[in-house]
């Protein structure tokens, strides 16, 4: 076979391989494989044409084969998609008509992905913190709430949530790539305000804080469930920090001091009661060893006065006691 024939064959194979590889995004893996085979064949026929000619110059057939292989490698790279652990890949645009396809974790190869736009969405447990002073450009800043007693309390909160894997597609296509702003941020900025209005500032920052956290968690979960049908599931809301007016801070401090004093008084009272009961038990035990109250009173008199200087106790044979001052 002459050089011209080799060149024609190489050209036809190169064109066919490029068409098949590029078109594999629509025709699938078989077209990609066939295009790869033709690209290799193009390169081989280019080498054969060079050998037949006896020239050391790089022939057009070899160049065409190399170009076809480069196109093959480029499409192969574009057709490979990696989805990290805890995420789902969602095809949001594609000429292949596979929009909405959900890709699981791991490495995936499909020529249909080569010209597609794949967006990875994390679905496992995650936390968003709303910290700091809020302003117009800060979507995750701290939240200011008005309490039952008309005081403003600034709070930093953390919201832990997850997305059910089967709801990833619905979440992305119904609420867009900014679904956190559309769903989560809006409700997180609203629900705590509606919840805290039922509590005084002192309750929120002291003994009812766990109750407030639980109420916000329940209300936020219900609100998001009603809004997006379970696309986002709230697991827990934690109040990280609260900033209150100075006067309220001093009132809380005074309350804590009063509570500590009250606890100390309770402990002292319990101690006195225990000691009194112990003394009474000891007295009763001694009293039981005497035959009569008169004998017991004489014993008490003797024990009380026996160690006093200048006092002498004389017990007569009849059992009477006489106290003398000497």
PDB file of C-alpha atoms in Angstrom, residues 5 15 17 75 77 85 100 111 134 155 162 211 241 271 274 277 304:
ATOM      1  CA  UNK A   5      -3.354   5.315   0.691  1.00  0.00           C
ATOM      2  CA  UNK A  15     -11.890  12.175  11.664  1.00  0.00           C
ATOM      3  CA  UNK A  17     -12.376   8.942  16.089  1.00  0.00           C
ATOM      4  CA  UNK A  75     -12.854  14.000  26.716  1.00  0.00           C
ATOM      5  CA  UNK A  77     -10.836  13.746  31.713  1.00  0.00           C
ATOM      6  CA  UNK A  85     -17.963  11.276  50.917  1.00  0.00           C
ATOM      7  CA  UNK A 100     -31.443  15.831  37.327  1.00  0.00           C
ATOM      8  CA  UNK A 111     -19.036  10.476  28.462  1.00  0.00           C
ATOM      9  CA  UNK A 134     -25.835  41.158  62.298  1.00  0.00           C
ATOM     10  CA  UNK A 155     -27.629  35.693  70.720  1.00  0.00           C
ATOM     11  CA  UNK A 162     -28.885  17.197  57.517  1.00  0.00           C
ATOM     12  CA  UNK A 211     -36.171  25.022  77.428  1.00  0.00           C
ATOM     13  CA  UNK A 241     -23.623  33.048  73.598  1.00  0.00           C
ATOM     14  CA  UNK A 271     -26.719  21.004 109.649  1.00  0.00           C
ATOM     15  CA  UNK A 274     -29.019  17.264 112.293  1.00  0.00           C
ATOM     16  CA  UNK A 277     -31.567  15.754 116.542  1.00  0.00           C
ATOM     17  CA  UNK A 304     -23.511  21.743 135.462  1.00  0.00           C
TER      18      UNK A 304
END
